Short mmCIF file of C-alpha atoms in Angstrom, two decimals:
data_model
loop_
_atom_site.label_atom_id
_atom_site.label_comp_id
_atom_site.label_asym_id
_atom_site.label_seq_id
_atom_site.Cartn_x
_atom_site.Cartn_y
_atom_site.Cartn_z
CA UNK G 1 -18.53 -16.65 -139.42
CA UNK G 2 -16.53 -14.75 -137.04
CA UNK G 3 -13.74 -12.31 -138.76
CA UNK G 4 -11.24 -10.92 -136.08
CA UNK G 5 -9.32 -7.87 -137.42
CA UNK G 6 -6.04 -7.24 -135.45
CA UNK G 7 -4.60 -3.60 -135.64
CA UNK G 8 -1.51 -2.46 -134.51
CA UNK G 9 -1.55 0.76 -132.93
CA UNK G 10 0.99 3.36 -132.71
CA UNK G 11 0.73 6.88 -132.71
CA UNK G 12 -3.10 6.80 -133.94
CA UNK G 13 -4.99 8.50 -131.23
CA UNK G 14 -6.86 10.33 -134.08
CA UNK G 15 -7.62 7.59 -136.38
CA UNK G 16 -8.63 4.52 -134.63
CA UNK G 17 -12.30 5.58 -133.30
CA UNK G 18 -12.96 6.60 -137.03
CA UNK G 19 -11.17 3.21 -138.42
CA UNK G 20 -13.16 1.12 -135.55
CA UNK G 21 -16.47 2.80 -136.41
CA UNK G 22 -16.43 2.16 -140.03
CA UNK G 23 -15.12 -1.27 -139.85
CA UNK G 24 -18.46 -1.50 -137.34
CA UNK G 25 -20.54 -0.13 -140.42
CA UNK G 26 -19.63 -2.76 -142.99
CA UNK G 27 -19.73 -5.48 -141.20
CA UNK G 28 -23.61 -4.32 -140.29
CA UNK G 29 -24.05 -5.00 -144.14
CA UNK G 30 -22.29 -8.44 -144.74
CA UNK G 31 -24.64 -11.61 -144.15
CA UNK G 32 -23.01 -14.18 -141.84
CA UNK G 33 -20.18 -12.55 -140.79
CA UNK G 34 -19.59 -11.07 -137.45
CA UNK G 35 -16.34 -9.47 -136.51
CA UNK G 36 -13.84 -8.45 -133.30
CA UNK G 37 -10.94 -5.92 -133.11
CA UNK G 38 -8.48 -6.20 -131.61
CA UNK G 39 -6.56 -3.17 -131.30
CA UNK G 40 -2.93 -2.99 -129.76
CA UNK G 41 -1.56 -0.03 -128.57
CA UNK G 42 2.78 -0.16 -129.01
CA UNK G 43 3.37 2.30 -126.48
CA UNK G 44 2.17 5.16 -128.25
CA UNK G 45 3.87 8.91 -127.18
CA UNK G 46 -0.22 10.09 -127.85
CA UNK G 47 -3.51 9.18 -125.90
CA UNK G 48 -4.05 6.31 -128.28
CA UNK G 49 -5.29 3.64 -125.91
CA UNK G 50 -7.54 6.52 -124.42
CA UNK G 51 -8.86 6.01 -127.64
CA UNK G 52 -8.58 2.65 -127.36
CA UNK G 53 -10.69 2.27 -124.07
CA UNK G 54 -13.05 4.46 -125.63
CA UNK G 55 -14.01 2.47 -128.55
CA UNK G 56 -13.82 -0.78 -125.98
CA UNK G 57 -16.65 0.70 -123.52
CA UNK G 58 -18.49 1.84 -127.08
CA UNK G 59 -18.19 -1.88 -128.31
CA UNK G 60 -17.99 -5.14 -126.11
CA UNK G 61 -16.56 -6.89 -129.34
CA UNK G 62 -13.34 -4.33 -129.30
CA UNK G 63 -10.49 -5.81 -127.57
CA UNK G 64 -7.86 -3.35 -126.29
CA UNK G 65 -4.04 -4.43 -125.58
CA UNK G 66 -1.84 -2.15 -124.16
CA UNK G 67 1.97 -3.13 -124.27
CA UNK G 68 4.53 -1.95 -121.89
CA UNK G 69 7.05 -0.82 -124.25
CA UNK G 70 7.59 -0.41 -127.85
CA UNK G 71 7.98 -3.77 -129.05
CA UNK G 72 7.59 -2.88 -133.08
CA UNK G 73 4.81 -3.37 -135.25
CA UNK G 74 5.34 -7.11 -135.97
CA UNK G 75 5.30 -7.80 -132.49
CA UNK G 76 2.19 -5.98 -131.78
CA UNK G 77 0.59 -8.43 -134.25
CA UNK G 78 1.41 -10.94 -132.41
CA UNK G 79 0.80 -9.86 -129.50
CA UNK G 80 -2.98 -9.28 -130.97
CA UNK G 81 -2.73 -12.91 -132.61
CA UNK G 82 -2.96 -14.31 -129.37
CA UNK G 83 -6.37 -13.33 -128.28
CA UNK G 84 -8.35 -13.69 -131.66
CA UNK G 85 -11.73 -16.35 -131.98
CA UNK G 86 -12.51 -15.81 -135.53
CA UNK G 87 -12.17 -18.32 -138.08
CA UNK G 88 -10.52 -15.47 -140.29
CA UNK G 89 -8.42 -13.10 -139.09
CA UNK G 90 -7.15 -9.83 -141.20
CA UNK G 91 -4.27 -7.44 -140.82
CA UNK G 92 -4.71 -4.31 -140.73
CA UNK G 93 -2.93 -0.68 -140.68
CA UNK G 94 -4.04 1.89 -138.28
CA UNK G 95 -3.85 5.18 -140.88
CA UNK G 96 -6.97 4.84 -142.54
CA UNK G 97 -4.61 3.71 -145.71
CA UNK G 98 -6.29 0.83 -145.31
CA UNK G 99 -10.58 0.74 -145.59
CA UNK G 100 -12.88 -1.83 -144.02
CA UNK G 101 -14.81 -2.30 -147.09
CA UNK G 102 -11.91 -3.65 -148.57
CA UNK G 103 -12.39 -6.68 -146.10
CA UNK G 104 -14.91 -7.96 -148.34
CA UNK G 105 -12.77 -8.75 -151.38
CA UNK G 106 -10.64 -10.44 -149.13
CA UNK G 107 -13.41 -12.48 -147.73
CA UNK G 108 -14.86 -13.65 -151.34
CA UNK G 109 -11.15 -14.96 -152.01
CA UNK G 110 -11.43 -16.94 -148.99
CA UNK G 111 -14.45 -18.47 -149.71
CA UNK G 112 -12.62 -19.44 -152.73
CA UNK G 113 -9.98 -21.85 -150.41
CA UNK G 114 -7.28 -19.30 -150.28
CA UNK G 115 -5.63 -19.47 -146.59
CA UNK G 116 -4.19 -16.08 -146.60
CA UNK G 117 -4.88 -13.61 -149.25
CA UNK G 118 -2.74 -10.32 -149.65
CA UNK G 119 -3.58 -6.56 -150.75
CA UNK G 120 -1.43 -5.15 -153.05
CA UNK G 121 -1.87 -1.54 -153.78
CA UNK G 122 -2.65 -0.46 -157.25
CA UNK G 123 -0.62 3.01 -156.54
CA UNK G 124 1.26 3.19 -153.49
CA UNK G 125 0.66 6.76 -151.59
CA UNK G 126 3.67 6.74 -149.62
CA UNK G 127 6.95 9.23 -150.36
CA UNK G 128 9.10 8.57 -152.99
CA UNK G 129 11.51 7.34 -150.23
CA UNK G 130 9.39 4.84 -148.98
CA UNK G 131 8.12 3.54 -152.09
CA UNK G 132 11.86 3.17 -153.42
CA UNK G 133 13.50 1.70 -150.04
CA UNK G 134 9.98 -0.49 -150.42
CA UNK G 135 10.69 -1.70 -153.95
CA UNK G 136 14.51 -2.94 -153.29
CA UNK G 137 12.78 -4.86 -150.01
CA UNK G 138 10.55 -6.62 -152.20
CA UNK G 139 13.10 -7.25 -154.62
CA UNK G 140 16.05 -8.71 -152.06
CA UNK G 141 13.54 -10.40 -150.58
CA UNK G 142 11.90 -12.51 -153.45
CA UNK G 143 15.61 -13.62 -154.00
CA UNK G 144 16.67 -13.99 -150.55
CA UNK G 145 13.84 -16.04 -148.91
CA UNK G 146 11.74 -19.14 -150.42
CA UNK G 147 8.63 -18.03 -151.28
CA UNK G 148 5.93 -18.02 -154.48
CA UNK G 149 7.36 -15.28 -157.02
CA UNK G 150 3.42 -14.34 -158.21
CA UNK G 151 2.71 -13.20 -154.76
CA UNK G 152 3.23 -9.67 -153.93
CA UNK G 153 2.87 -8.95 -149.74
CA UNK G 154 1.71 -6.23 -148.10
CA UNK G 155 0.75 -5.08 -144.57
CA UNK G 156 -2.94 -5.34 -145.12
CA UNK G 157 -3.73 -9.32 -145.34
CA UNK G 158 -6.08 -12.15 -144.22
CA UNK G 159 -5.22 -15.70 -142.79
CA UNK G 160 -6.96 -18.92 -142.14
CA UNK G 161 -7.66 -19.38 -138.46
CA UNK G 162 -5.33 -22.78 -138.78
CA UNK G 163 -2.42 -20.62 -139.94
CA UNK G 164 -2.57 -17.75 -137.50
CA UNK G 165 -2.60 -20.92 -134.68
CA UNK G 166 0.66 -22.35 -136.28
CA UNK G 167 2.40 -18.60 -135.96
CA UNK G 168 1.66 -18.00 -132.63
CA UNK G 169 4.08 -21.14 -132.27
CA UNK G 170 6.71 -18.85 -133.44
CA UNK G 171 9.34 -18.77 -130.82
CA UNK G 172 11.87 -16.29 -132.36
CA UNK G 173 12.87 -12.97 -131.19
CA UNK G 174 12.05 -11.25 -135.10
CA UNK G 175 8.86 -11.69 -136.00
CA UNK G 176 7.60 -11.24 -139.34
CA UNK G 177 3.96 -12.02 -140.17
CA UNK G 178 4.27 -12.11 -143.93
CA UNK G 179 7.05 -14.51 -143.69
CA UNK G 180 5.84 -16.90 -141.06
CA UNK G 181 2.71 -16.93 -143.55
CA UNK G 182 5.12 -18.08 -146.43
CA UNK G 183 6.43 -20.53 -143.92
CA UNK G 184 3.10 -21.98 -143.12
CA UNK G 185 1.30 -22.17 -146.39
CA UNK G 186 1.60 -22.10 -150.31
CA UNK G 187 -2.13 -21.41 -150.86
CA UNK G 188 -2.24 -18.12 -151.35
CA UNK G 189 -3.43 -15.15 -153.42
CA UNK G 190 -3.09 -11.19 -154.02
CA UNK G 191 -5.94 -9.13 -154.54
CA UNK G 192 -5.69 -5.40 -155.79
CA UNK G 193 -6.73 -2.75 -153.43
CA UNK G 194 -6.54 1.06 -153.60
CA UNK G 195 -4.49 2.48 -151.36
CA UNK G 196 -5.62 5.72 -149.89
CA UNK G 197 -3.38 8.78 -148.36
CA UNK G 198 -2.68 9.21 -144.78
CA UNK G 199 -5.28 11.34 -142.92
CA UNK G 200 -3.51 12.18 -140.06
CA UNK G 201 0.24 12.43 -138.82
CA UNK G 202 2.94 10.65 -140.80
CA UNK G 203 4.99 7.22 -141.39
CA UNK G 204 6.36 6.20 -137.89
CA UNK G 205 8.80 3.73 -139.73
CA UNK G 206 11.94 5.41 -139.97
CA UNK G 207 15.19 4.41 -142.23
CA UNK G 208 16.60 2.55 -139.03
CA UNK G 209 13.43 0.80 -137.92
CA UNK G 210 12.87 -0.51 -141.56
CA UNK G 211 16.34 -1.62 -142.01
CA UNK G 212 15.82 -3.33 -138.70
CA UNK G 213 12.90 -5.06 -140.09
CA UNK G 214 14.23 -5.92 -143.27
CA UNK G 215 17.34 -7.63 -141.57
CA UNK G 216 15.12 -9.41 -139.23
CA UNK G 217 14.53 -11.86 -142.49
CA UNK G 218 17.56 -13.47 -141.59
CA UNK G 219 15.52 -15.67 -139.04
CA UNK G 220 13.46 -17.44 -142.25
CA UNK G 221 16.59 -17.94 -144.78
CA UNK G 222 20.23 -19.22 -145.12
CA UNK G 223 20.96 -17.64 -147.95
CA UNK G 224 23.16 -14.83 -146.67
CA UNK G 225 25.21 -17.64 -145.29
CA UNK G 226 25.26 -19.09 -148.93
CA UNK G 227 26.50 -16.26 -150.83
CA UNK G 228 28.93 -15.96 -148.34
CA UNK G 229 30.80 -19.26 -149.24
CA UNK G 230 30.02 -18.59 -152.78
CA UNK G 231 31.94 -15.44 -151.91
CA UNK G 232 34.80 -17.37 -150.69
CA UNK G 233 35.42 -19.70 -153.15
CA UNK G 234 35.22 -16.74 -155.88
CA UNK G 235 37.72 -14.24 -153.88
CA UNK G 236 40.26 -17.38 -153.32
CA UNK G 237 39.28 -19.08 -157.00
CA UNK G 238 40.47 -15.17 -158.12
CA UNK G 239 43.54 -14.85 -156.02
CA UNK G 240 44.84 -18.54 -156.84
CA UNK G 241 44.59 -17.71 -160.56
CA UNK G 242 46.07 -14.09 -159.98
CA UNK G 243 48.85 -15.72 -158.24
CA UNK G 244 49.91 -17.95 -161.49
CA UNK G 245 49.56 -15.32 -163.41
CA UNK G 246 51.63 -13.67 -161.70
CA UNK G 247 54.43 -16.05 -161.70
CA UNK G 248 54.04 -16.82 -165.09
CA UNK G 249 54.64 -13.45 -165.88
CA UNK G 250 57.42 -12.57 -163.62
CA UNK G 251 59.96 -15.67 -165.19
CA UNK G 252 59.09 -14.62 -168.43
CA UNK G 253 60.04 -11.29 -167.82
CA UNK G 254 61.94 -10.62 -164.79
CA UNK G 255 61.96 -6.61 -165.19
CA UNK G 256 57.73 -6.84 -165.11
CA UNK G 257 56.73 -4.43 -161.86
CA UNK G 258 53.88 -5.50 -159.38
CA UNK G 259 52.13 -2.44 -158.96
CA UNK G 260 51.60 -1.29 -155.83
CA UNK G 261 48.15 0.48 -156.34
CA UNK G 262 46.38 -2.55 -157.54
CA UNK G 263 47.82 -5.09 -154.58
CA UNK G 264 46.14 -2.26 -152.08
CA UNK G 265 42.52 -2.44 -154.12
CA UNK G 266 42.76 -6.15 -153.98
CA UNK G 267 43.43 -5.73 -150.69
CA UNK G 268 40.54 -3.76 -149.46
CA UNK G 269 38.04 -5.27 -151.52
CA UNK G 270 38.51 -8.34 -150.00
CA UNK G 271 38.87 -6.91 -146.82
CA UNK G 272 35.28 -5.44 -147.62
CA UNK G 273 34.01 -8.32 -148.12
CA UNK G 274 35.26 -10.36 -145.10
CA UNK G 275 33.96 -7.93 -143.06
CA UNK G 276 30.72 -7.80 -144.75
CA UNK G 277 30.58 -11.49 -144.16
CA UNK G 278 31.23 -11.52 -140.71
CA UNK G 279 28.91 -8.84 -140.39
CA UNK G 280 26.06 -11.40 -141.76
CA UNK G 281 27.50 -14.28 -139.50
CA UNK G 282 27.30 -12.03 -136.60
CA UNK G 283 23.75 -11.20 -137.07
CA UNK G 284 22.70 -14.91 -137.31
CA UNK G 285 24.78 -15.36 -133.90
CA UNK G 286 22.84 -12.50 -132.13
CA UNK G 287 19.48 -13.14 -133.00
CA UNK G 288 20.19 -17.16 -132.06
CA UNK G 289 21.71 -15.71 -128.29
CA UNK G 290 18.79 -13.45 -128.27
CA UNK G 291 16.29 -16.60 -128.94
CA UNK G 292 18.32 -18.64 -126.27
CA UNK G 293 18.15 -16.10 -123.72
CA UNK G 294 14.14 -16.13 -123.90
CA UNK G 295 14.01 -12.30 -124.57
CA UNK G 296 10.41 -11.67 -125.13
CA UNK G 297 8.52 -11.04 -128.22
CA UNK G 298 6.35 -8.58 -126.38
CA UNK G 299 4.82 -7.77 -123.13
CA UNK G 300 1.02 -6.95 -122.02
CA UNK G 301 0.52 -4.12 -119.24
CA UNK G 302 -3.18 -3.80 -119.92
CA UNK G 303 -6.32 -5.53 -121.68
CA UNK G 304 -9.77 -4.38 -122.26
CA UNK G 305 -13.00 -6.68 -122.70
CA UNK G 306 -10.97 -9.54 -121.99
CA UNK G 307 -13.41 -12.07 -120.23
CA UNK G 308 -12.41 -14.92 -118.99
CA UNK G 309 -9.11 -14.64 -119.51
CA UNK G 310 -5.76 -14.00 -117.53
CA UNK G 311 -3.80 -11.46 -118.64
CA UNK G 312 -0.67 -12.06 -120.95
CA UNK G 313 2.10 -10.84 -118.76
CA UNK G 314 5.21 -12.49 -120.40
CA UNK G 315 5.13 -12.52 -124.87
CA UNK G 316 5.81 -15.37 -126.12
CA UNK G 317 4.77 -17.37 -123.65
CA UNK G 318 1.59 -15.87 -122.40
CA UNK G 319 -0.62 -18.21 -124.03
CA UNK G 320 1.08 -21.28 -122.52
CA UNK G 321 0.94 -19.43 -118.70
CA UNK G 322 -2.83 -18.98 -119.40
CA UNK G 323 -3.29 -22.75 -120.21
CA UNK G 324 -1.22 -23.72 -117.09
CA UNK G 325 -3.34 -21.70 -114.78
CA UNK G 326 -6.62 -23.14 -116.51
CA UNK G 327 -5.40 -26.60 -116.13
CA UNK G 328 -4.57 -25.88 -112.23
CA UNK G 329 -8.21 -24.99 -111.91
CA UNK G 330 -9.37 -27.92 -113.68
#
């Protein structure tokens, strides 16, 4: 069985020969399985796809994709999505966090009829930042999006050939793997992993590009939109009642005072609110002009040991192009 792993790469020009060699290793030791990387350099600001090319020309099975800007590490998967063969594919970090010989746990709980099967880290070996702003994602987002409460989801995963051909149907401008897998299947599982400190370098996710990510789960649930009618019916529920009361007290006692202080909290609290409101309605109306307008997902500059293939040249829609052409030389 052939197991493609997909890594997105940014910033990793001193890991990935070391990560691409030792996932080489195990997979020397695993009867019937065979594996391909893929390996997708995001624009790095280091040599990484001289890295890349040189663990292509070591090994025909690594594929190297070179994007033309940075497109985010979602999008890299993605873009890495659409040149797999395998009948499993696994997700991957490029920080040595992850191991290789974790693959094979992940690989017994396929066998088992699991579609996509999840790492969660035992102990989490990130800063105290990242593991807090980390824990309140998880949290909003089991209560924000529809998906199965036992599973906990991670950046280091595996997926059913099937599902990984349904995502790269995705035509939104936010990906986000772990969600699209939620959207595709219910059969899946978590397996415990260590988690293992970062070799090299440190986090390239900062506040603003995980915020960015976190919001980008807008594109896989309504539920903003929800609480923000529940919203209104509470603040104008409140203000009716308020204004009886009001009333009633003021003809039974003429001399009461309206105090001036309290009308102006009222006032900005709700004002708070409407704005935050809007602010959630505006973000639903700029990622659906941003869909509509075809931005891309991501874009290919370069690929390595790609035979037989045209290059992706346009995201989203590279795969499509490539079947075109094929069918005009048919």
């Amino acid at each position: 069985m052939l197991v493609s792993v997909v890594i997105p790469c940014y910033n990793s020009e001193l890991t990935i020969e070391k990560l691409v060699d030792m996932c080489m290793e195990e997979f020397k030791k695993w009867d019937g399985y065979e594996c391909e990387m893929i390996l997708v350099n995001d624009y790095s600001h280091d040599d990484t796809f001289g890295a890349i090319r040189r663990a292509a020309a070591k090994y025909p099975n690594v594929i190297g994709v070179n994007l033309s800007k940075n497109f985010g590490q979602h999008a890299a998967i993605m873009a890495g999505l659409h040149y797999v063969h395998g009948d499993l594919v696994v997700g991957m970090d490029d920080d040595l966090q992850n191991r290789p010989e974790q693959i094979r746990q992940f690989l017994d709980k396929a066998e088992e009829g699991y579609d996509v099967v999840f790492g969660v880290y035992k102990q989490r070996k990130f800063s105290a930042f990242k593991n807090f702003t980390g824990a309140v994602s998880q949290f909003l987002l089991f209560h924000l999006v529809d998906r199965p409460r036992d599973i906990e989801m991670s950046s280091f995963w595996l997926a059913r050939r099937y599902v990984i051909d349904e995502i790269k149907n995705y035509q939104g401008n936010d990906a986000f793997i772990q969600l699209l897998f939620v959207r595709t299947t219910r059969n899946m599982v978590d397996v415990p992993v260590e988690h293992y400190k970062r070799e090299e370098g440190k986090s390239n996710y900062t506040f603003w590009k995980g915020l960015k990510l976190f919001m980008s789960f807008m594109n896989y649930s309504t539920i903003p939109l929800q609480i923000s009618t529940l919203f209104g019916v509470g603040f104008s529920l409140a203000g009716f009642i308020a204004a009886i009361v009001i009333l009633i007290r003021k003809i039974l006692d003429p001399g009461v005072q309206v105090g001036w202080s309290s009308l102006m909290c009222i006032i900005l609290i709700v004002a708070g609110i409407t704005f935050l409101m809007l602010g959630i309605i505006g973000e639903y109306v700029g990622k659906l002009i941003m869909t509509l307008n075809r931005s891309p997902l991501y874009v290919v500059r370069d690929t390595l040991n790609v035979e037989g293939e045209e290059k992706v040249q346009a995201g989203r829609h590279g795969e499509e192009k490539r079947q075109e052409k094929m069918d005009e030389r048919g």
